Amino acid sequence: MLKNRKQNTISNCLKAFILALLSSLAVVVSNGTNVASDSVKETLKDSKILIGFWQVKASFSYPDYSVYMLVLIAFFGFVYLIPKVSKRNIRWGIPFSLIGALFILLCDSYFELNSWDKVFGSTTAIITSGIKGIGIATLIFFVYDIANRVNLEKLDVINNGFDKKSFMKLTLIMIACWVPYMIIMAPGAMGTDTRDQFAQILGNGEMSWSPGTVPRKPTDILLTNHHPVAHTLLLGIFLKFGELIGSYFAGIELYCVLQSCVFALALTYSIMKLQEYGMSKRLAKLVYLFFTLCPLFPLWGMTTFKDTPFSIMLLVVTILLYDAFKMPEKFSKSKYWVLAAALFVLMLVRNNSFYMILILLPFAVIHFRKDKKFALKVISVMLIPLLLFKVGFTGVAFKVAGVNDGSPREMLSVPFQQTARYIVEFENEITPEEEKNIRTILGGGELTLSEIAEEYMPDRSDPVKGEYNKYATTDDLVNYFKTWFAQLAKHPACYIEAFLNLNFSWFSFESNHDAIYYNGNTDKTIPDYLEGLDNPSVFDGARAAVSQMINALDRIPVISCLFEFSFYTWCYVVIFLAMLMRKRYTELLVCLPIFANYAICFVGPVAYMRYVIPMIVCIPFVIFITFSRSKNKKSDEKNENIELEGNEIWIK
């Protein structure tokens, strides 16, 4: 027995040493194409094999003491972790770590070169990326294994009803902590979207820009569904109130303060529900401190963008869906009406919410197909708000009020980027017919292909998308997509690169540090149209201090993850895999709108923090329903068909 233990120890040490060396490749190898100098070529007499070997060798940097220290730390870390590796994580962890390493390498390449040339640009790049990728994948595997051995202990909870007193107390404390932000951010952060919404309410065509994206009659009202009409009207109520009392500033400040209070109510409500589901007081306090002290939440409470009300409603809908799907026997008839109303409001505050709920509907029916009575309730509670929104609100109500729908261009960011990149790389291959089809859609025939190419920004589609011909017909779009498919068949790699270049920031820790939050009005023309509607200069220093504080926090290891929207993307990837591995299919169904929202973001115009705020708001709730488990009961294990291995990490 002692002999076997000794052999296992030696074997683990050997494995740990090899893995420590492999993981060091992540820092000692510089992947990409290394060009041999003329002197080297002359010395090696143009031997392709020897030159190639030199190029690979040149990618290795000479290790210094920090690398030796890393290997030593990694060795002891792996000695400790190897015996604890979960067998069930291996079949998920290995492919995930390899794909994750590839994504990280691609992100680095697109960040530096706007292409994948550092990975696929040459034989040398492929080889060196493979070597560096092994080191990255080794580290990712163990991070993934640790994350998936975590269990949040689910406590037995005696349900004494919703504690309204504690709920209000915690909410008021949170609001009190946010008051300084309400003061220094007054009357709230605004941008070009806000200016456009204000202009639509006031009927100021000079101030507005989105009506120009759709064909309109001179007699048409300015109100369009480019921004959610309901949100525009909500802003309009407070703008008009400010006009009534003689202060636009007071009207919009009131909106942002009330929005912050509702935001705090929703966040506190989610914590109370987590405790109801069995979260320990210790973890609940940590979540509460995260919501209360992290500056992202009060700052986004004080914005005029649609993302904040959308975040509030997405969190509420997720909680209600969990109650309905996980505990249908406790979900009363009145709660079904509340859920239906919440789904309808969710669609009102964000246009893409319709598609999120539409995607959820068939999966919910399939999941609950055995319980026909409950499946019928699910169909009704989703179908009614879907029809009310699409037929009643955006159909009949828009037509009666004369509201124009948004431009189709908002759904075409990806194909437009792919077309623009194709022009940049293969303009000489474009036929006259293809040129006509492209120019009809982009520029309305007034721009040349070269001028369209000049508008191409690899990581933002707005410039190219802005050239969309609003008078394009259905036939024009059909012809454009015929060209799009034909060019896809010719150069598929170009299309893949355009898509990755537009979306790599969702996974990269190296980009978009300038989009953490809005610290004031980014559209400085708003006060020119609406007198007094600007951030007071007396608080310029305070807003700058908040900005410096966040930038400082963003440089602190671990804490910086809270301000990196790519961190949350990776979290949701791990969560998705964990749900599959643990057979948490009901939880996956509950979170399907969140994952659908991520998918919609990937076909959006740009990647930045504004779009990920809703997912950040929901992440404590999603993590708990994914990783929680009753420690002293076998019920969860039977449901998941997974036995405890003895190497789990329990957090209470």
XYZ file of C-alpha atoms in Angstrom:
652
model
C 0.000 0.000 0.000
C 2.836 2.356 0.929
C 4.576 1.359 -2.272
C 1.500 2.252 -4.355
C 1.176 5.568 -2.541
C 4.829 6.343 -3.228
C 4.403 5.449 -6.909
C 1.338 7.672 -7.156
C 3.246 10.535 -5.547
C 6.144 10.164 -7.983
C 3.736 9.881 -10.907
C 1.850 13.025 -9.833
C 5.095 14.943 -9.372
C 6.249 13.925 -12.849
C 2.892 14.960 -14.351
C 3.011 18.238 -12.426
C 6.526 18.981 -13.689
C 5.533 18.327 -17.310
C 2.375 20.451 -16.973
C 4.365 23.258 -15.310
C 6.736 23.296 -18.279
C 3.820 23.226 -20.737
C 2.002 26.066 -18.993
C 5.158 28.191 -19.156
C 4.819 28.112 -22.947
C 1.973 30.587 -22.566
C 4.477 33.284 -21.560
C 7.738 32.290 -23.254
C 6.369 31.798 -26.785
C 5.504 34.756 -29.019
C 3.253 33.338 -31.705
C 3.000 34.726 -35.208
C 5.133 34.924 -38.317
C 8.844 35.380 -37.762
C 10.693 36.339 -40.954
C 14.230 35.052 -41.354
C 16.819 37.748 -42.011
C 18.901 37.706 -45.176
C 21.995 36.717 -43.200
C 20.216 33.695 -41.736
C 18.900 32.671 -45.152
C 22.415 32.942 -46.577
C 23.913 30.942 -43.720
C 21.278 28.211 -44.001
C 21.558 28.225 -47.794
C 17.819 28.615 -48.355
C 16.953 25.308 -46.679
C 13.230 25.716 -46.036
C 13.236 23.181 -43.207
C 16.154 24.805 -41.380
C 14.784 28.311 -41.938
C 11.412 27.186 -40.663
C 13.065 25.666 -37.604
C 14.878 28.980 -36.993
C 11.628 30.905 -37.271
C 9.966 28.673 -34.676
C 13.021 28.878 -32.414
C 12.986 32.680 -32.704
C 9.484 32.736 -31.182
C 10.862 31.512 -27.844
C 12.025 34.280 -25.532
C 14.916 33.588 -23.198
C 13.320 32.696 -19.811
C 14.172 35.025 -16.942
C 13.785 34.518 -13.213
C 10.073 35.371 -13.333
C 9.483 32.447 -15.700
C 11.426 30.077 -13.445
C 9.320 31.293 -10.532
C 6.156 30.697 -12.562
C 7.231 27.133 -13.333
C 7.984 26.507 -9.655
C 4.623 27.896 -8.501
C 2.824 25.988 -11.249
C 4.593 22.763 -10.227
C 3.395 22.938 -6.626
C -0.043 24.024 -7.796
C -0.373 21.061 -10.133
C 0.928 18.654 -7.478
C -2.000 19.777 -5.342
C -4.608 19.923 -8.140
C -3.879 16.768 -10.181
C -5.262 14.288 -7.593
C -8.406 16.421 -7.289
C -9.255 16.613 -10.986
C -12.857 15.561 -11.559
C -13.177 12.676 -13.995
C -16.507 13.976 -15.268
C -14.867 17.336 -16.068
C -12.240 15.795 -18.341
C -14.531 15.101 -21.303
C -15.876 18.647 -21.101
C -12.710 20.369 -19.928
C -10.272 19.210 -22.610
C -12.281 20.411 -25.641
C -13.280 23.587 -23.781
C -9.665 24.395 -22.870
C -8.475 23.832 -26.449
C -11.261 25.972 -27.931
C -10.748 28.590 -25.214
C -7.025 28.767 -25.981
C -7.784 29.217 -29.676
C -10.217 32.047 -28.887
C -7.661 33.810 -26.686
C -5.015 33.561 -29.397
C -7.481 34.860 -31.996
C -8.497 37.741 -29.730
C -4.852 38.721 -29.332
C -4.330 38.541 -33.089
C -7.389 40.662 -33.924
C -6.500 43.184 -31.225
C -3.044 43.713 -32.724
C -3.562 43.107 -36.457
C -7.327 43.136 -37.170
C -6.839 39.697 -38.679
C -6.040 36.144 -37.616
C -2.558 36.262 -39.162
C -0.833 35.770 -35.794
C -2.559 32.378 -35.683
C -3.136 31.309 -39.294
C -0.964 33.753 -41.253
C 1.795 31.261 -42.075
C 3.106 27.822 -41.234
C 5.287 29.390 -38.556
C 2.279 31.196 -37.074
C 0.276 27.964 -36.931
C 3.127 26.046 -35.261
C 3.984 28.753 -32.730
C 0.305 29.350 -31.963
C -0.111 25.628 -31.391
C 2.826 25.615 -28.960
C 1.611 28.714 -27.103
C -1.947 27.362 -27.194
C -0.864 24.208 -25.341
C 0.355 26.360 -22.466
C -2.829 28.422 -22.384
C -5.049 25.337 -22.663
C -3.241 23.705 -19.730
C -4.056 26.660 -17.494
C -7.634 26.932 -18.766
C -8.311 23.255 -18.069
C -7.462 23.530 -14.397
C -9.388 26.796 -13.995
C -12.381 25.100 -15.644
C -12.007 22.025 -13.432
C -11.913 24.113 -10.257
C -14.948 26.132 -11.356
C -16.940 22.982 -12.058
C -16.049 21.329 -8.772
C -17.634 24.242 -6.930
C -20.957 23.624 -5.236
C -22.874 26.400 -3.548
C -24.511 24.741 -0.586
C -28.280 24.966 -0.770
C -29.715 25.287 2.714
C -33.074 24.055 3.931
C -35.225 27.153 4.141
C -38.333 27.481 6.255
C -40.559 29.695 4.138
C -42.155 32.253 6.408
C -43.286 34.419 3.525
C -41.634 37.405 1.916
C -40.018 39.591 4.573
C -41.188 43.014 3.396
C -39.531 44.821 6.288
C -36.064 43.437 5.496
C -36.662 44.011 1.790
C -37.415 47.708 2.273
C -34.575 48.153 4.767
C -31.980 46.661 2.434
C -33.326 48.625 -0.516
C -33.154 51.922 1.367
C -29.562 51.226 2.478
C -28.598 50.475 -1.118
C -30.253 53.668 -2.352
C -28.514 55.663 0.396
C -25.144 54.333 -0.790
C -26.032 55.387 -4.321
C -27.067 58.951 -3.408
C -23.573 60.440 -4.057
C -23.745 59.111 -7.616
C -27.235 60.572 -8.033
C -25.818 63.972 -7.097
C -22.569 64.081 -9.083
C -24.120 62.436 -12.163
C -27.124 64.804 -12.256
C -29.162 64.987 -14.407
C -27.874 61.661 -15.761
C -25.622 60.326 -18.501
C -26.874 60.917 -22.055
C -25.709 60.189 -25.571
C -26.713 60.501 -29.212
C -29.549 58.010 -28.681
C -30.920 60.201 -25.872
C -30.743 63.309 -28.051
C -32.651 61.500 -30.758
C -35.341 60.333 -28.326
C -35.723 63.834 -26.868
C -36.020 65.242 -30.393
C -38.739 62.750 -31.293
C -40.766 63.788 -28.236
C -40.347 67.484 -28.945
C -40.815 67.143 -32.709
C -37.445 68.780 -33.387
C -36.309 67.507 -36.795
C -32.983 69.346 -36.599
C -32.112 67.631 -33.323
C -33.232 64.161 -34.458
C -31.254 61.689 -36.579
C -32.965 58.263 -36.610
C -35.960 59.341 -38.780
C -33.400 59.857 -41.530
C -32.669 56.130 -41.536
C -36.153 55.211 -42.814
C -38.234 56.486 -45.763
C -40.763 58.991 -44.440
C -43.455 61.264 -45.750
C -43.099 64.989 -44.904
C -46.269 64.729 -42.821
C -45.046 61.756 -40.757
C -44.317 62.276 -37.063
C -40.699 61.977 -35.950
C -41.393 59.067 -33.580
C -39.827 55.831 -34.870
C -39.163 52.419 -33.392
C -35.418 52.743 -33.940
C -35.385 53.194 -30.167
C -38.146 51.379 -28.252
C -41.170 53.659 -28.532
C -42.317 52.867 -25.001
C -38.960 53.926 -23.569
C -38.961 57.100 -25.667
C -42.441 57.951 -24.394
C -41.361 57.252 -20.814
C -38.459 59.678 -21.179
C -40.892 62.084 -22.799
C -43.148 62.141 -19.731
C -40.301 63.420 -17.564
C -38.976 65.736 -20.268
C -42.419 67.314 -20.622
C -42.741 67.528 -16.847
C -39.439 69.404 -16.782
C -40.720 71.701 -19.520
C -43.884 72.314 -17.488
C -41.972 73.360 -14.354
C -39.392 75.299 -16.340
C -36.426 72.944 -15.873
C -35.489 70.115 -18.238
C -32.687 69.384 -15.776
C -35.148 68.655 -12.931
C -37.363 66.479 -15.140
C -34.581 64.168 -16.348
C -32.891 64.070 -12.929
C -36.203 62.891 -11.473
C -36.360 60.151 -14.113
C -32.833 58.913 -13.352
C -33.356 59.004 -9.570
C -36.613 57.048 -9.829
C -34.959 54.606 -12.226
C -32.117 54.096 -9.735
C -34.644 53.397 -6.966
C -36.469 50.814 -9.096
C -33.081 49.318 -10.020
C -32.222 48.972 -6.324
C -35.633 47.386 -5.648
C -35.050 44.768 -8.367
C -31.530 43.928 -7.174
C -32.645 43.585 -3.556
C -35.623 41.484 -4.652
C -33.243 39.083 -6.443
C -31.197 38.671 -3.238
C -34.324 37.974 -1.174
C -35.365 35.340 -3.717
C -31.910 33.741 -3.622
C -32.220 33.357 0.135
C -35.657 31.874 -0.418
C -34.047 29.277 -2.715
C -31.495 28.344 -0.050
C -28.551 30.733 -0.421
C -26.672 31.226 2.837
C -26.692 34.616 4.561
C -22.947 34.909 4.003
C -23.232 34.565 0.227
C -26.317 36.785 0.164
C -24.349 39.509 1.940
C -21.538 39.235 -0.625
C -24.032 39.601 -3.484
C -25.642 42.543 -1.703
C -22.263 44.244 -1.252
C -21.478 43.621 -4.916
C -24.670 45.360 -6.011
C -24.360 48.144 -3.432
C -20.663 49.025 -3.637
C -19.694 48.221 -7.231
C -19.930 51.613 -9.003
C -21.273 50.070 -12.199
C -24.796 49.755 -10.815
C -25.401 53.270 -9.445
C -23.724 54.750 -12.508
C -25.949 52.790 -14.848
C -28.933 53.672 -12.701
C -28.173 57.287 -13.601
C -28.260 56.827 -17.375
C -31.023 57.576 -19.839
C -30.317 54.554 -22.031
C -32.759 51.718 -22.588
C -30.268 49.183 -21.239
C -31.050 49.939 -17.588
C -34.833 49.315 -17.706
C -34.097 46.288 -19.885
C -31.679 44.984 -17.219
C -34.319 45.441 -14.523
C -36.988 43.606 -16.494
C -34.680 40.796 -17.630
C -33.775 40.080 -13.997
C -37.440 40.091 -12.922
C -38.474 37.858 -15.845
C -35.654 35.395 -15.104
C -36.762 35.096 -11.467
C -40.430 34.643 -12.434
C -39.542 32.028 -15.047
C -37.537 30.108 -12.459
C -40.466 30.190 -10.032
C -42.850 29.008 -12.759
C -40.659 26.297 -14.283
C -38.955 24.946 -11.165
C -41.878 25.097 -8.742
C -45.072 25.089 -10.845
C -47.141 23.750 -7.966
C -46.454 26.952 -6.004
C -46.976 29.299 -8.954
C -50.453 30.741 -8.519
C -52.837 31.932 -11.232
C -52.144 35.565 -10.357
C -48.405 35.001 -10.819
C -49.016 33.792 -14.369
C -50.606 37.145 -15.118
C -47.651 38.904 -13.496
C -45.246 36.862 -15.640
C -47.208 37.647 -18.814
C -47.177 41.365 -17.932
C -43.426 41.250 -17.206
C -42.749 39.581 -20.569
C -44.781 42.278 -22.321
C -42.916 45.097 -20.544
C -39.605 43.399 -21.373
C -40.513 43.607 -25.057
C -41.562 47.242 -24.654
C -38.175 48.357 -23.319
C -35.971 46.496 -25.824
C -36.909 45.607 -29.402
C -34.930 42.352 -29.512
C -36.814 40.986 -26.472
C -39.523 39.765 -28.850
C -37.062 37.347 -30.435
C -35.715 36.270 -27.040
C -39.192 35.175 -25.909
C -40.016 33.710 -29.323
C -36.912 31.490 -29.087
C -37.882 30.410 -25.563
C -41.438 29.343 -26.469
C -40.769 26.141 -28.515
C -38.062 24.941 -26.126
C -40.428 25.405 -23.178
C -43.157 23.426 -24.954
C -40.705 20.595 -25.739
C -39.331 20.565 -22.192
C -42.786 20.354 -20.576
C -44.410 18.203 -23.289
C -45.235 15.391 -20.831
C -47.246 17.715 -18.616
C -49.763 18.919 -21.194
C -51.736 21.015 -18.725
C -48.669 22.954 -17.632
C -47.376 23.167 -21.226
C -50.655 24.833 -22.206
C -50.213 27.393 -19.426
C -46.658 28.061 -20.610
C -47.821 28.537 -24.197
C -50.546 30.945 -23.075
C -48.357 33.008 -20.754
C -45.819 33.573 -23.568
C -48.034 33.652 -26.622
C -50.455 36.281 -25.288
C -47.791 38.979 -24.669
C -46.038 38.050 -27.936
C -49.235 38.623 -29.907
C -50.145 41.755 -27.952
C -46.746 43.224 -28.690
C -46.366 42.249 -32.349
C -49.954 42.536 -33.517
C -51.438 45.031 -31.093
C -48.574 47.376 -30.226
C -46.137 47.433 -33.164
C -48.929 46.566 -35.598
C -52.225 48.303 -34.928
C -51.031 50.994 -32.470
C -48.072 52.027 -34.647
C -50.287 52.276 -37.711
C -52.938 54.348 -35.937
C -50.350 56.691 -34.381
C -48.284 56.952 -37.568
C -45.115 55.576 -35.951
C -42.481 54.364 -38.426
C -40.732 51.093 -37.742
C -36.949 50.944 -37.400
C -34.575 50.459 -40.313
C -33.737 46.903 -41.484
C -30.079 47.920 -41.330
C -30.065 47.267 -37.560
C -30.194 43.521 -38.271
C -27.566 43.601 -41.024
C -24.392 44.634 -39.210
C -22.648 41.306 -39.815
C -23.373 40.892 -43.549
C -22.506 44.551 -44.202
C -19.182 44.127 -42.395
C -18.479 40.979 -44.389
C -19.254 42.731 -47.663
C -17.054 45.708 -46.760
C -14.141 43.448 -45.815
C -14.619 41.495 -49.031
C -14.308 44.758 -50.983
C -11.131 45.655 -49.046
C -9.498 42.304 -49.807
C -10.980 41.225 -53.165
C -12.292 44.314 -54.941
C -10.607 43.256 -58.195
C -12.680 40.037 -58.223
C -16.077 41.747 -57.939
C -18.162 41.499 -61.125
C -20.130 44.466 -62.524
C -23.412 42.826 -61.484
C -22.131 42.215 -57.943
C -20.903 45.804 -57.781
C -24.337 47.076 -58.783
C -26.093 44.959 -56.139
C -23.708 46.087 -53.399
C -23.749 49.774 -54.318
C -27.555 49.795 -54.501
C -27.795 48.707 -50.871
C -24.762 50.599 -49.519
C -24.765 54.207 -50.653
C -27.742 54.026 -52.999
C -25.434 54.021 -56.021
C -23.672 57.222 -54.988
C -20.604 55.568 -53.435
C -17.919 53.659 -55.280
C -16.670 50.341 -53.963
C -13.475 52.051 -52.793
C -15.491 54.625 -50.856
C -17.483 51.846 -49.187
C -14.200 50.153 -48.289
C -12.972 53.379 -46.677
C -15.940 53.251 -44.289
C -14.937 49.820 -43.014
C -13.961 49.709 -39.334
C -13.112 46.094 -38.408
C -14.540 46.238 -34.867
C -17.524 48.560 -35.421
C -20.229 48.353 -38.073
C -21.797 51.808 -37.625
C -19.862 53.570 -40.451
C -20.736 50.937 -43.085
C -24.228 50.401 -41.706
C -24.770 54.159 -41.890
C -24.509 53.985 -45.686
C -27.562 51.740 -45.975
C -29.956 52.916 -48.678
C -33.244 53.504 -46.846
C -35.118 53.420 -50.161
C -33.875 49.915 -51.020
C -36.676 47.581 -52.068
C -37.200 43.940 -51.190
C -35.874 43.002 -54.639
C -32.742 45.077 -53.970
C -32.149 43.163 -50.731
C -32.741 39.827 -52.483
C -30.171 40.726 -55.156
C -27.738 41.893 -52.481
C -27.986 38.597 -50.623
C -27.507 36.653 -53.852
C -24.227 38.506 -54.187
C -23.491 37.973 -50.500
C -23.910 34.197 -50.833
C -21.894 34.069 -54.047
C -18.975 35.881 -52.434
C -19.270 33.692 -49.332
C -18.754 30.646 -51.541
C -15.660 32.228 -53.124
C -13.901 33.403 -49.956
C -15.538 31.998 -46.787
C -12.451 32.828 -44.702
C -13.003 36.534 -45.389
C -16.524 36.319 -43.966
C -15.353 34.397 -40.907
C -12.653 36.983 -40.266
C -15.113 39.869 -40.598
C -17.418 38.226 -38.039
C -14.596 37.443 -35.606
C -13.094 40.912 -35.980
C -16.448 42.480 -35.116
C -16.978 40.278 -32.056
C -13.569 39.368 -30.637
C -13.902 42.013 -27.907
C -16.613 39.922 -26.266
C -13.876 37.428 -25.364
C -10.776 39.634 -25.217
C -9.287 41.098 -22.041
C -7.208 43.532 -24.070
C -9.770 45.802 -25.708
C -12.557 48.314 -25.122
C -11.285 49.641 -21.793
C -12.792 52.998 -22.779
C -16.370 51.738 -22.598
C -16.713 50.684 -18.951
C -19.394 53.249 -18.223
C -20.676 56.709 -19.113
C -19.430 59.443 -16.788
C -21.530 62.222 -18.290
C -23.135 63.488 -21.470
C -21.276 62.062 -24.445
C -23.446 64.135 -26.806
C -22.430 67.701 -25.994
C -24.985 69.159 -28.412
C -27.948 68.326 -26.136
C -27.654 71.575 -24.088
C -27.673 73.524 -27.366
C -31.202 72.312 -27.984
C -32.445 71.917 -24.408
C -31.197 74.697 -22.173
C -29.710 73.606 -18.866
C -29.687 69.900 -19.686
C -26.026 69.284 -18.968
C -23.879 67.910 -16.162
C -23.028 70.828 -13.823
C -19.369 71.824 -14.027
C -19.216 72.035 -10.229
C -19.130 68.229 -10.161
C -16.553 67.809 -12.928
C -13.873 66.994 -10.353
C -16.077 64.433 -8.600
C -16.937 62.692 -11.872
C -13.252 62.654 -12.813
C -12.441 61.131 -9.404
C -15.004 58.361 -9.980
C -13.501 57.725 -13.398
C -9.995 57.504 -11.906
C -11.268 55.200 -9.161
C -12.763 52.794 -11.686
C -9.625 52.893 -13.833
C -7.553 52.128 -10.729
C -9.801 49.211 -9.773
C -9.566 47.967 -13.351
C -5.809 47.560 -12.864
C -6.047 45.427 -9.714
C -5.818 41.675 -10.445
C -9.061 39.732 -9.859
C -11.032 42.910 -9.020
C -10.374 44.125 -12.571
C -12.522 41.244 -13.834
C -15.614 43.055 -12.543
C -14.970 45.833 -15.070
C -14.108 43.568 -18.023
C -17.211 42.651 -19.979
C -15.318 39.750 -21.577
C -15.012 38.211 -18.098
C -18.798 37.880 -17.950
C -18.888 36.327 -21.425
C -16.492 33.609 -20.297
C -18.520 33.157 -17.098
C -21.649 32.497 -19.104
C -19.786 30.053 -21.353
C -18.701 28.078 -18.272
C -22.223 28.353 -16.824
C -23.754 27.030 -20.044
C -21.423 24.020 -20.070
C -22.002 23.428 -16.351
C -25.763 23.368 -16.906
C -25.335 20.744 -19.608
C -22.876 18.683 -17.573
C -25.031 18.795 -14.432
C -28.200 18.179 -16.451
C -29.737 21.423 -15.219
C -32.082 21.578 -18.188
C -34.835 23.514 -16.418
C -32.301 26.118 -15.301
C -30.953 26.273 -18.857
C -34.482 26.870 -20.113
C -34.974 29.672 -17.571
C -31.749 31.345 -18.729
C -32.432 30.852 -22.440
C -33.509 34.520 -22.901
C -30.148 35.595 -21.444
C -28.201 33.325 -23.789
C -30.409 34.442 -26.687
C -29.603 38.054 -25.809
C -25.893 37.213 -25.981
C -26.414 35.638 -29.407
C -28.218 38.792 -30.568
C -25.300 40.885 -29.275
C -22.940 38.876 -31.500
C -24.790 40.141 -34.578
C -24.899 43.702 -33.237
C -22.911 46.748 -34.340
C -20.193 46.747 -31.668
C -19.114 45.014 -28.456
C -18.957 47.054 -25.265
C -20.103 47.207 -21.650
C -23.436 48.866 -22.359
C -24.819 45.690 -23.930
C -23.569 43.350 -21.200
C -25.033 45.217 -18.203
C -28.232 43.077 -18.280
C -26.153 39.899 -18.091
C -24.072 41.293 -15.198
C -27.249 42.104 -13.272
C -28.474 38.517 -13.675
C -25.215 36.672 -13.056
C -25.437 36.130 -9.246
C -28.889 34.602 -9.698
C -27.759 32.441 -12.645
C -24.634 31.227 -10.832
C -26.645 30.129 -7.798
C -29.296 28.186 -9.690
C -26.514 26.497 -11.688
C -24.050 25.527 -8.955
C -26.272 25.188 -5.864
C -26.748 21.735 -4.360
C -28.084 20.261 -1.137
C -25.025 18.883 0.649
C -26.804 16.435 2.919
C -29.424 15.172 0.478
C -29.297 12.856 -2.504
C -32.220 14.427 -4.367
C -30.096 16.795 -6.428
C -27.660 14.012 -7.283
C -30.482 11.805 -8.578
C -31.901 14.619 -10.676
C -28.496 15.265 -12.215
C -27.510 11.581 -12.344
C -24.126 12.615 -10.946
C -22.556 11.154 -7.852
C -20.392 13.206 -5.538
C -16.707 12.403 -6.063
C -15.287 13.614 -2.767
C -13.220 16.359 -4.412
C -15.995 18.940 -4.598
C -15.454 22.456 -3.303
C -18.341 23.446 -1.046
C -19.130 27.099 -0.450
C -21.677 28.130 2.122
